[in-house]
Short mmCIF file of C-alpha atoms and ligand atoms in Angstrom, two decimals:
data_model
loop_
_atom_site.label_atom_id
_atom_site.label_comp_id
_atom_site.label_asym_id
_atom_site.label_seq_id
_atom_site.Cartn_x
_atom_site.Cartn_y
_atom_site.Cartn_z
CA CYS A 1 22.95 -6.96 -12.10
CA GLU A 2 20.73 -6.22 -15.05
CA GLN A 3 20.19 -2.73 -13.78
CA ALA A 4 23.79 -2.04 -13.00
CA GLU A 5 24.96 -3.41 -16.35
CA VAL A 6 27.62 -5.57 -14.78
CA SER A 7 27.95 -9.03 -16.22
CA THR A 8 26.75 -11.91 -14.12
CA SER A 9 30.04 -13.72 -14.40
CA ARG A 10 31.87 -10.70 -13.07
CA VAL A 11 29.55 -10.59 -10.07
CA ILE A 12 30.05 -14.28 -9.40
CA MET A 13 33.82 -13.95 -9.77
CA THR A 14 33.86 -11.05 -7.34
CA LEU A 15 31.76 -13.00 -4.88
CA MET A 16 34.16 -15.93 -5.16
CA LYS A 17 37.00 -13.60 -4.34
CA LEU A 18 35.03 -12.67 -1.25
CA GLY A 19 34.81 -16.34 -0.42
CA ILE A 20 31.15 -16.70 -1.34
CA MET A 21 30.12 -19.40 -3.75
CA ALA A 22 27.05 -18.06 -5.47
CA ASN A 23 24.96 -19.07 -8.41
CA ILE A 24 23.01 -16.85 -10.72
CA ASN A 25 19.66 -17.28 -8.98
CA GLN A 26 20.86 -16.81 -5.48
CA ASN A 27 19.97 -13.86 -3.35
CA ILE A 28 22.69 -12.30 -1.27
CA ASP A 29 22.34 -10.43 1.96
CA GLU A 30 22.57 -6.68 2.25
CA ASP A 31 26.08 -6.54 3.75
CA THR A 32 27.51 -8.75 1.05
CA LEU A 33 25.73 -6.64 -1.52
CA MET A 34 27.38 -3.47 -0.21
CA VAL A 35 30.84 -5.05 -0.23
CA LEU A 36 30.20 -6.44 -3.67
CA ALA A 37 29.03 -3.11 -5.03
CA ASP A 38 32.07 -1.46 -3.57
CA ASP A 39 34.34 -3.98 -5.25
CA LEU A 40 32.65 -3.55 -8.58
CA GLY A 41 32.71 0.20 -8.29
CA ILE A 42 28.97 0.66 -8.51
CA SER A 43 26.58 2.26 -6.07
CA VAL A 44 23.62 0.41 -4.67
CA VAL A 45 20.71 1.89 -2.82
CA VAL A 46 19.52 -0.85 -0.51
CA GLY A 47 15.83 -0.77 0.18
CA GLN A 48 14.92 0.75 -3.12
CA VAL A 49 16.28 -2.16 -5.07
CA GLU A 50 12.95 -3.95 -4.97
CA GLU A 51 10.97 -0.88 -5.84
CA GLU A 52 13.06 0.13 -8.80
CA GLU A 53 13.21 -3.35 -10.21
CA LYS A 54 11.86 -3.02 -13.72
CA GLU A 55 10.23 -6.05 -15.12
CA GLU A 56 11.54 -7.06 -18.45
CA GLY A 57 8.84 -7.00 -21.11
CA ILE A 58 6.64 -4.46 -19.41
CA GLU A 59 6.54 -1.01 -20.90
CA ASP A 60 7.44 1.27 -18.06
CA PHE A 61 8.47 4.66 -19.28
CA LYS A 62 7.51 8.02 -17.92
CA ASP A 63 4.83 9.54 -20.09
CA ARG A 64 5.84 12.80 -21.70
CA GLU A 65 3.81 15.82 -20.65
CA LYS A 66 2.60 16.42 -24.21
CA ASP A 67 1.21 12.89 -24.47
CA LEU A 68 -0.96 13.31 -21.40
CA LYS A 69 -4.67 13.90 -21.86
CA PRO A 70 -7.29 14.61 -19.16
CA ARG A 71 -8.95 11.47 -17.86
CA PRO A 72 -12.18 10.89 -15.89
CA PRO A 73 -12.01 10.59 -12.09
CA ILE A 74 -12.41 7.25 -10.29
CA ILE A 75 -14.55 7.37 -7.15
CA THR A 76 -15.03 5.12 -4.12
CA VAL A 77 -18.07 5.60 -1.89
CA MET A 78 -17.41 5.14 1.83
CA GLY A 79 -19.21 5.67 5.11
CA HIS A 80 -20.97 4.07 8.06
CA VAL A 81 -23.21 1.04 7.57
CA ASP A 82 -26.82 1.93 6.67
CA HIS A 83 -25.96 5.54 5.91
CA GLY A 84 -26.97 4.88 2.30
CA LYS A 85 -23.82 4.01 0.30
CA THR A 86 -25.52 1.35 -1.80
CA SER A 87 -28.66 3.45 -2.25
CA LEU A 88 -26.56 6.42 -3.32
CA LEU A 89 -24.67 4.36 -5.89
CA ASP A 90 -27.98 3.07 -7.23
CA ALA A 91 -29.40 6.59 -7.41
CA ILE A 92 -26.28 7.80 -9.21
CA ARG A 93 -26.48 4.99 -11.76
CA LYS A 94 -30.14 5.87 -12.37
CA THR A 95 -29.43 9.52 -13.18
CA ASN A 96 -27.33 8.19 -16.00
CA VAL A 97 -30.00 6.07 -17.61
CA THR A 98 -31.29 7.74 -20.73
CA SER A 99 -34.45 6.44 -22.34
CA THR A 100 -32.62 5.60 -25.56
CA GLU A 101 -30.32 3.11 -23.89
CA SER A 102 -31.27 -0.53 -24.09
CA GLY A 103 -33.36 -0.48 -20.93
CA GLY A 104 -30.39 1.10 -19.21
CA ILE A 105 -29.46 -2.20 -17.66
CA THR A 106 -25.94 -2.01 -16.34
CA GLN A 107 -23.80 -5.09 -15.86
CA ALA A 108 -21.99 -5.54 -12.60
CA ILE A 109 -18.38 -5.49 -13.75
CA GLY A 110 -16.86 -3.91 -10.67
CA ALA A 111 -17.23 -0.30 -11.71
CA SER A 112 -19.89 1.86 -13.35
CA GLU A 113 -19.57 4.86 -15.59
CA VAL A 114 -21.79 7.88 -15.27
CA SER A 115 -22.02 10.83 -17.63
CA ILE A 116 -22.83 14.33 -16.47
CA ASN A 117 -22.70 17.38 -18.75
CA GLY A 118 -20.88 15.22 -21.26
CA GLN A 119 -18.14 14.29 -18.81
CA LYS A 120 -17.46 10.83 -17.45
CA ILE A 121 -17.14 9.73 -13.82
CA VAL A 122 -16.23 6.17 -12.82
CA PHE A 123 -17.63 4.68 -9.60
CA LEU A 124 -16.24 1.53 -8.04
CA ASP A 125 -19.20 -0.76 -7.37
CA THR A 126 -18.08 -2.09 -3.99
CA PRO A 127 -18.58 0.66 -1.44
CA GLY A 128 -16.84 0.86 1.91
CA HIS A 129 -13.31 1.38 3.11
CA GLU A 130 -12.71 -2.38 3.50
CA ALA A 131 -12.61 -2.98 -0.26
CA PHE A 132 -10.65 0.24 -0.75
CA THR A 133 -8.05 -0.81 1.81
CA ALA A 134 -7.85 -4.39 0.58
CA MET A 135 -7.00 -3.07 -2.90
CA ARG A 136 -4.47 -0.66 -1.48
CA ALA A 137 -2.87 -3.45 0.54
CA ARG A 138 -2.14 -5.17 -2.76
CA GLY A 139 -0.58 -2.01 -4.11
CA ALA A 140 -3.54 -0.81 -6.15
CA HIS A 141 -4.20 2.91 -6.04
CA VAL A 142 -7.40 3.19 -7.97
CA THR A 143 -9.32 5.94 -6.21
CA ASP A 144 -9.01 9.65 -7.01
CA ILE A 145 -11.79 10.93 -4.75
CA ALA A 146 -13.63 9.36 -1.81
CA VAL A 147 -17.31 10.24 -1.43
CA LEU A 148 -18.02 10.05 2.29
CA VAL A 149 -21.68 9.30 2.91
CA VAL A 150 -23.01 10.55 6.25
CA ALA A 151 -26.70 10.14 7.13
CA ALA A 152 -28.10 13.52 8.11
CA ASP A 153 -30.23 11.93 10.85
CA ASP A 154 -27.41 9.89 12.36
CA SER A 155 -24.29 12.04 11.87
CA VAL A 156 -20.72 10.83 12.34
CA LYS A 157 -20.39 7.20 13.47
CA PRO A 158 -17.42 4.81 14.01
CA GLN A 159 -17.14 3.70 10.37
CA THR A 160 -17.42 7.33 9.24
CA ILE A 161 -14.31 8.04 11.30
CA GLU A 162 -12.57 4.92 9.95
CA SER A 163 -13.37 6.01 6.41
CA ILE A 164 -11.90 9.44 7.07
CA SER A 165 -8.69 7.84 8.38
CA HIS A 166 -8.39 5.50 5.41
CA ALA A 167 -8.96 8.27 2.86
CA LYS A 168 -6.47 10.51 4.63
CA ALA A 169 -3.87 7.74 4.88
CA ALA A 170 -4.20 7.20 1.14
CA GLY A 171 -3.99 10.92 0.44
CA VAL A 172 -7.33 10.79 -1.33
CA PRO A 173 -9.50 13.94 -1.15
CA ILE A 174 -12.95 13.61 0.42
CA ILE A 175 -16.29 14.96 -0.76
CA VAL A 176 -19.02 14.67 1.86
CA ALA A 177 -22.48 13.55 0.77
CA ILE A 178 -24.89 14.39 3.58
CA ASN A 179 -27.55 11.78 2.81
CA LYS A 180 -31.16 11.16 3.91
CA MET A 181 -31.99 14.87 3.71
CA ASP A 182 -35.63 13.86 3.12
CA LYS A 183 -35.90 12.52 6.65
CA PRO A 184 -37.61 14.66 9.31
CA GLY A 185 -34.70 14.27 11.72
CA ALA A 186 -32.10 15.50 9.20
CA ASN A 187 -29.56 17.79 10.83
CA PRO A 188 -26.82 18.71 8.35
CA ASP A 189 -25.34 21.32 10.69
CA LEU A 190 -24.66 18.70 13.33
CA VAL A 191 -22.99 16.52 10.66
CA LYS A 192 -20.69 19.39 9.69
CA LYS A 193 -19.82 20.09 13.31
CA ASP A 194 -19.12 16.43 14.05
CA LEU A 195 -16.96 16.19 10.92
CA ALA A 196 -14.99 19.24 12.04
CA ASP A 197 -14.38 17.46 15.34
CA HIS A 198 -12.74 14.70 13.30
CA GLY A 199 -10.56 16.91 11.19
CA VAL A 200 -12.79 17.26 8.15
CA LEU A 201 -13.53 20.96 7.70
CA VAL A 202 -16.29 21.62 5.18
CA GLU A 203 -16.58 24.95 3.42
CA ASP A 204 -19.14 26.37 5.92
CA TRP A 205 -16.61 25.68 8.63
CA GLY A 206 -13.82 27.54 6.89
CA GLY A 207 -12.33 24.43 5.37
CA ASP A 208 -11.98 23.33 1.77
CA VAL A 209 -13.89 20.04 1.86
CA ILE A 210 -16.94 20.12 -0.39
CA SER A 211 -20.18 18.91 1.17
CA VAL A 212 -23.42 18.28 -0.68
CA PRO A 213 -26.84 17.60 0.85
CA VAL A 214 -28.48 14.66 -0.95
CA SER A 215 -31.24 12.12 -0.72
CA ALA A 216 -30.65 8.77 -2.34
CA LYS A 217 -34.37 8.18 -1.87
CA THR A 218 -35.78 11.23 -3.66
CA GLY A 219 -32.80 11.93 -5.89
CA GLU A 220 -32.41 15.43 -4.44
CA GLY A 221 -28.89 16.81 -4.80
CA ILE A 222 -27.47 13.88 -6.81
CA THR A 223 -26.76 15.98 -9.90
CA ASN A 224 -25.14 18.60 -7.71
CA LEU A 225 -22.97 15.90 -6.10
CA LEU A 226 -21.82 14.70 -9.52
CA GLU A 227 -20.99 18.27 -10.58
CA MET A 228 -18.99 18.78 -7.41
CA ILE A 229 -17.06 15.56 -8.12
CA LEU A 230 -16.14 16.95 -11.53
CA LEU A 231 -15.10 20.23 -9.96
CA GLN A 232 -12.85 18.44 -7.48
CA ALA A 233 -11.47 16.27 -10.28
CA GLU A 234 -10.57 19.39 -12.25
CA VAL A 235 -8.47 20.61 -9.33
CA LEU A 236 -6.64 17.26 -9.30
CA GLU A 237 -5.73 17.61 -13.00
CA LEU A 238 -6.03 13.89 -13.64
CA LYS A 239 -4.19 12.88 -16.77
CA ALA A 240 -3.18 9.77 -18.66
CA ASN A 241 -1.56 8.81 -21.92
CA PRO A 242 -4.05 7.00 -24.17
CA ASN A 243 -1.32 6.13 -26.69
CA ARG A 244 0.63 3.46 -24.88
CA LEU A 245 0.18 -0.14 -23.81
CA ALA A 246 -2.46 -0.28 -21.11
CA MET A 247 -1.87 -0.82 -17.40
CA GLY A 248 -4.25 -0.79 -14.48
CA SER A 249 -5.79 -2.89 -11.74
CA VAL A 250 -7.85 -6.03 -11.44
CA ILE A 251 -10.97 -5.01 -9.53
CA GLU A 252 -12.73 -8.39 -9.47
CA ALA A 253 -12.10 -11.86 -10.84
CA ARG A 254 -13.91 -15.15 -10.81
CA LEU A 255 -13.99 -18.52 -12.48
CA ASP A 256 -17.06 -18.97 -14.65
CA ARG A 257 -17.92 -22.58 -15.32
CA SER A 258 -18.58 -22.05 -19.01
CA LYS A 259 -16.49 -18.96 -19.82
CA GLY A 260 -13.40 -19.77 -17.73
CA PRO A 261 -11.55 -17.03 -15.85
CA VAL A 262 -13.42 -13.70 -15.99
CA ALA A 263 -11.66 -10.55 -14.81
CA SER A 264 -12.87 -6.99 -14.33
CA LEU A 265 -10.11 -4.57 -15.12
CA LEU A 266 -9.85 -0.86 -14.58
CA VAL A 267 -7.59 0.75 -17.15
CA LEU A 268 -5.59 3.50 -15.44
CA ASN A 269 -3.23 4.44 -18.24
CA GLY A 270 -2.92 3.60 -21.91
CA THR A 271 -5.51 1.95 -24.13
CA LEU A 272 -6.42 -1.71 -23.83
CA GLN A 273 -7.41 -3.48 -27.01
CA ALA A 274 -9.29 -6.70 -27.63
CA GLY A 275 -6.89 -9.34 -28.90
CA GLN A 276 -3.94 -8.00 -26.92
CA SER A 277 -1.85 -10.14 -24.62
CA ILE A 278 -1.80 -9.21 -20.96
CA VAL A 279 -0.32 -10.23 -17.65
CA ALA A 280 -2.41 -9.81 -14.51
CA GLY A 281 -0.60 -10.72 -11.32
CA THR A 282 0.72 -14.22 -11.90
CA CYS A 283 -1.74 -14.91 -14.74
CA SER A 284 -1.43 -14.28 -18.44
CA GLY A 285 -3.54 -14.59 -21.54
CA ARG A 286 -4.88 -12.97 -24.65
CA ILE A 287 -8.10 -10.95 -24.51
CA ARG A 288 -10.71 -13.00 -26.35
CA LEU A 289 -13.64 -10.76 -25.47
CA MET A 290 -13.88 -7.38 -23.80
CA VAL A 291 -17.19 -5.90 -22.63
CA ASN A 292 -18.08 -2.56 -21.03
CA ASP A 293 -20.44 -1.86 -18.13
CA LYS A 294 -23.43 -1.98 -20.48
CA GLY A 295 -22.52 -5.51 -21.50
CA GLU A 296 -21.49 -4.41 -25.00
CA ALA A 297 -18.47 -5.98 -26.67
CA ILE A 298 -15.86 -3.29 -27.28
CA LYS A 299 -12.54 -3.20 -29.12
CA LYS A 300 -10.75 -0.45 -27.17
CA ALA A 301 -10.77 0.84 -23.62
CA GLY A 302 -8.95 4.07 -22.77
CA PRO A 303 -7.84 5.47 -19.38
CA ALA A 304 -10.40 5.24 -16.54
CA THR A 305 -12.51 2.60 -18.26
CA ALA A 306 -13.77 -0.53 -16.56
CA VAL A 307 -14.03 -3.64 -18.68
CA GLU A 308 -14.65 -7.30 -18.19
CA ILE A 309 -12.39 -9.61 -20.14
CA LEU A 310 -12.20 -13.26 -21.10
CA GLY A 311 -9.04 -15.03 -22.14
CA LEU A 312 -6.83 -15.27 -19.06
CA THR A 313 -5.52 -18.75 -18.34
CA ASP A 314 -6.04 -18.37 -14.61
CA VAL A 315 -7.95 -16.19 -12.11
CA PRO A 316 -5.99 -13.16 -10.85
CA GLN A 317 -6.67 -11.52 -7.49
CA ALA A 318 -8.51 -8.27 -6.90
CA GLY A 319 -5.89 -5.56 -6.55
CA ASP A 320 -3.38 -7.24 -8.87
CA GLU A 321 -1.80 -4.95 -11.41
CA PHE A 322 -2.31 -5.80 -15.06
CA ASN A 323 -0.20 -4.82 -18.05
CA ALA A 324 -0.75 -5.20 -21.75
CA VAL A 325 2.42 -6.57 -23.36
CA ARG A 326 3.83 -7.02 -26.86
CA ASP A 327 2.89 -10.64 -27.39
CA ASP A 328 1.69 -13.81 -25.77
CA LYS A 329 5.16 -15.20 -25.26
CA VAL A 330 6.24 -12.18 -23.24
CA ALA A 331 3.03 -12.42 -21.18
CA ARG A 332 3.63 -16.08 -20.41
CA GLU A 333 7.26 -15.49 -19.48
CA ILE A 334 6.44 -12.67 -17.07
CA ALA A 335 3.62 -14.67 -15.48
CA ALA A 336 5.94 -17.67 -15.08
CA ARG A 337 8.62 -15.51 -13.45
CA ARG A 338 6.07 -14.07 -11.03
CA GLN A 339 4.73 -17.54 -10.18
CA GLU A 340 8.25 -18.65 -9.43
CA LYS A 341 8.76 -15.64 -7.19
CA LEU A 342 5.46 -16.21 -5.41
CA ARG A 343 6.36 -19.84 -4.84
CA GLU A 344 9.67 -18.84 -3.35
CA GLU A 345 7.90 -16.41 -1.06
CA VAL A 346 5.40 -19.03 0.09
CA LEU A 347 8.22 -21.49 0.67
CA ALA A 348 10.28 -18.92 2.53
CA LYS A 349 7.29 -18.22 4.74
CA ASN A 350 6.82 -21.92 5.43
CA SER A 351 10.44 -22.66 6.11
CA SER A 352 10.70 -19.63 8.36
CA MET A 353 7.98 -21.29 10.38
CA THR A 354 9.86 -24.52 10.81
CA LEU A 355 11.46 -23.40 14.03
CA ASP A 356 8.05 -22.71 15.44
CA LYS A 357 6.82 -26.04 14.21
CA LEU A 358 9.78 -27.80 15.70
CA PHE A 359 9.19 -26.05 18.98
CA SER A 360 5.54 -26.95 19.13
CA GLN A 361 6.35 -30.50 18.12
CA ILE A 362 8.70 -30.81 21.02
CA GLN A 363 6.12 -29.27 23.30
CA GLU A 364 3.14 -31.21 22.11
CA GLY A 365 4.75 -34.54 21.52
CA ASP A 366 4.70 -36.19 18.15
CA VAL A 367 2.70 -33.70 16.07
CA LYS A 368 1.97 -34.54 12.50
CA GLU A 369 0.94 -32.14 9.80
CA LEU A 370 -1.37 -32.39 6.87
CA ASN A 371 -0.41 -29.75 4.31
CA LEU A 372 -3.15 -28.66 1.93
CA ILE A 373 -3.52 -26.45 -1.11
CA ILE A 374 -7.11 -25.35 -1.72
CA LYS A 375 -8.38 -24.15 -5.09
CA GLY A 376 -12.04 -23.39 -5.83
CA ASP A 377 -14.34 -21.68 -8.29
CA VAL A 378 -15.42 -18.81 -6.04
CA GLN A 379 -13.96 -16.94 -3.07
CA GLY A 380 -16.92 -17.96 -0.90
CA SER A 381 -16.27 -21.69 -1.03
CA VAL A 382 -12.49 -21.28 -0.79
CA GLY A 383 -12.96 -19.20 2.36
CA ALA A 384 -15.45 -21.68 3.81
CA LEU A 385 -13.11 -24.61 3.13
CA ASN A 386 -10.17 -22.78 4.63
CA SER A 387 -11.91 -22.10 7.90
CA SER A 388 -13.69 -25.45 8.25
CA LEU A 389 -10.54 -27.44 7.45
CA GLU A 390 -8.39 -25.51 9.85
CA LYS A 391 -10.97 -26.22 12.55
CA LEU A 392 -10.22 -29.94 12.18
CA ASN A 393 -6.94 -29.44 13.99
CA ASN A 394 -6.59 -31.75 16.92
CA GLU A 395 -3.78 -32.44 19.32
CA ASN A 396 -2.27 -35.11 17.09
CA VAL A 397 -2.56 -33.68 13.60
CA LYS A 398 -2.43 -30.12 12.37
CA VAL A 399 -4.13 -29.08 9.16
CA ASN A 400 -1.97 -26.53 7.43
CA VAL A 401 -3.30 -24.67 4.39
CA VAL A 402 -0.11 -23.73 2.55
CA HIS A 403 -1.88 -21.87 -0.19
CA SER A 404 -5.44 -21.22 -1.31
CA GLY A 405 -7.07 -19.25 -4.06
CA VAL A 406 -9.78 -18.90 -6.65
CA GLY A 407 -9.19 -20.72 -9.90
CA THR A 408 -8.48 -24.17 -11.19
CA VAL A 409 -5.46 -26.22 -10.15
CA SER A 410 -2.45 -24.87 -12.05
CA GLU A 411 1.08 -26.07 -12.75
CA SER A 412 2.39 -23.70 -10.13
CA ASP A 413 0.09 -25.35 -7.54
CA ILE A 414 1.59 -28.73 -8.45
CA MET A 415 5.12 -27.43 -7.97
CA LEU A 416 4.18 -25.89 -4.67
CA ALA A 417 2.50 -29.12 -3.56
CA GLU A 418 5.61 -31.06 -4.53
CA THR A 419 7.97 -28.86 -2.55
CA SER A 420 5.73 -28.55 0.48
CA GLY A 421 4.43 -32.11 0.49
CA ALA A 422 0.83 -30.92 0.22
CA VAL A 423 -2.34 -32.55 -1.04
CA ILE A 424 -4.36 -30.40 -3.46
CA ILE A 425 -8.10 -29.98 -2.88
CA GLY A 426 -9.95 -28.78 -5.99
CA PHE A 427 -13.48 -27.56 -5.36
CA ASN A 428 -15.81 -27.25 -8.36
CA VAL A 429 -12.81 -26.97 -10.66
CA ARG A 430 -11.41 -29.29 -13.27
CA PRO A 431 -7.65 -29.23 -13.90
CA SER A 432 -6.37 -29.53 -17.46
CA THR A 433 -4.89 -32.78 -18.75
CA ALA A 434 -1.44 -31.19 -18.73
CA VAL A 435 -1.79 -30.36 -15.04
CA THR A 436 -3.13 -33.83 -14.18
CA THR A 437 -0.25 -35.46 -16.03
CA MET A 438 2.26 -33.27 -14.27
CA ALA A 439 0.71 -34.15 -10.90
CA ASP A 440 1.00 -37.86 -11.72
CA GLN A 441 4.63 -37.47 -12.71
CA LYS A 442 5.50 -35.65 -9.52
CA GLY A 443 3.42 -37.89 -7.29
CA VAL A 444 1.18 -35.04 -6.20
CA GLU A 445 -2.33 -35.95 -5.18
CA ILE A 446 -5.20 -33.82 -6.52
CA ARG A 447 -8.60 -34.52 -4.98
CA LEU A 448 -11.64 -33.04 -6.67
CA TYR A 449 -14.91 -32.27 -4.89
CA ARG A 450 -18.30 -30.67 -5.43
CA VAL A 451 -19.59 -30.81 -1.84
CA ILE A 452 -17.83 -29.11 1.07
CA TYR A 453 -19.10 -31.78 3.48
CA ASP A 454 -17.29 -34.48 1.46
CA VAL A 455 -14.00 -32.59 1.68
CA ILE A 456 -14.26 -32.31 5.43
CA ASN A 457 -15.18 -35.99 5.80
CA ASP A 458 -12.24 -37.13 3.69
CA VAL A 459 -9.74 -34.88 5.42
CA GLU A 460 -10.98 -36.05 8.77
CA ALA A 461 -10.55 -39.67 7.69
CA ALA A 462 -7.05 -38.92 6.39
CA MET A 463 -6.18 -37.37 9.72
CA LYS A 464 -7.31 -40.47 11.54
CA GLY A 465 -5.30 -42.60 9.13
CA MET A 466 -2.23 -40.61 9.94
CA LEU A 467 -2.47 -41.31 13.62
CA ASP A 468 -0.25 -43.93 15.12
CA PRO A 469 -2.13 -47.14 15.86
CA GLU A 470 -3.14 -47.45 19.48
CA TYR A 471 -2.28 -50.53 21.41
P1 GDP B 501 -25.30 1.16 3.22
O1 GDP B 501 -25.22 0.12 4.29
O2 GDP B 501 -24.49 2.37 3.57
O3 GDP B 501 -25.00 0.67 1.84
O4 GDP B 501 -26.82 1.70 3.24
P2 GDP B 501 -28.05 1.31 2.29
O5 GDP B 501 -27.91 1.97 0.98
O6 GDP B 501 -28.26 -0.15 2.34
O7 GDP B 501 -29.23 2.06 3.05
C1 GDP B 501 -29.61 1.73 4.37
C2 GDP B 501 -31.06 2.09 4.58
O8 GDP B 501 -31.26 3.48 4.49
C3 GDP B 501 -31.99 1.45 3.57
O9 GDP B 501 -33.16 1.04 4.21
C4 GDP B 501 -32.28 2.59 2.60
O10 GDP B 501 -33.54 2.45 1.98
C5 GDP B 501 -32.24 3.79 3.51
N1 GDP B 501 -31.83 5.01 2.80
C6 GDP B 501 -30.71 5.19 2.06
N2 GDP B 501 -30.68 6.44 1.58
C7 GDP B 501 -31.78 7.06 2.04
C8 GDP B 501 -32.29 8.39 1.89
O11 GDP B 501 -31.74 9.27 1.23
N3 GDP B 501 -33.48 8.67 2.54
C9 GDP B 501 -34.13 7.75 3.27
N4 GDP B 501 -35.27 8.12 3.86
N5 GDP B 501 -33.68 6.50 3.43
C10 GDP B 501 -32.52 6.15 2.82
#
């Protein structure tokens, strides 16, 4: 309605005429929507509605051509295991270390910057197509060029082929780094032939894919590889508008016991400034501190810059989009709206499963369920809890993790627990007083733990307690 500039009351009136009693927050099905649109004399493109939905408060204009400035390329390194992805990234970072820098120690903030001939290249720190695809699955398109590492003594292997498919599916150009050239068994010609067999035609084979022989061990060819990346980037004409509110992607996030939520952000457009308010996924906050990949506090971060920030109220997920917004209030409102939407989605998923549940209950007799929400300080423990708790399933009680994530217990978790009748497990986190109070008011149980074994013991005991007494 907001987009079509038709008043809500008019929509509701029209729906009533159609015999549908609707309220302002209700979703209507596609058929009704078409009839409604027809009645109101507006056109609706079903399917694109979601995509075109502009979020209020987020600056989302098309940048004018004259505002666009060239920006550095963002690179992901992919390839088969043991072909030298990590070694190559290390070697690349080393070429960048100048003696004047403070020991040249780089901080792991999810991405590293390298300078070559005065031009910047950004490398994502997590190599492999898994991370690349996980980010893409969340809608993040943060890679301009994929560097495909192929060991010269091992040639094309299954994950090489997977990497090619993923890069192609994403429409991301490939540069081949033929690694381990120092090894006696190196056979770059075989690599090129095998690549051709998988649809990657390097220049020697009449194609346009750049390939560079390198050795992560000796450093041979690394400078050449970096120059070739710049050359490829030039062809892509990568541009961004530094003079607008920043937007980009969350590349990593964690909960630090003393600093609170810590997020690594990659600015894709605009300039991010310390002190600004941002939304990242369903989280919001004001940037208290912003550091670059050298660990230095900075005030501004332009396009294609990776930064680590403090100040979010919660931990976003890798791949979440972030946006700088006008003020804190706007940030909070957008985050709240997204939390609401997420909760609805989770609920819809759960209720859509009720038929299944009902069916299995009938089949298996009197099945009872223990719904859980799991929140923890790091992904590792959350994952471990998820899998060990779900293993506790037995024929009488099912453990059902309704939601899990990194971060402390939030108000949205309480609301979800209330509507889904779940118990909240907090691992190495401490909810705020406001959250604890809210949980008390709503009769939601939060159980806090520091040892995984204790969680499992308690849940097991609860499951036994839920069983009907035997006679
Ligand atoms: P990844 O699994 O693709 O990240 O591969 P790694 O970077 O962990 O490298 C796997 C192994 O190959 C390690 O033992 C490296 O020391 C070795 N390696 C990587 N690059 C080279 C290279 O250029 N030459 C030689 N001789 N060994 C290399």
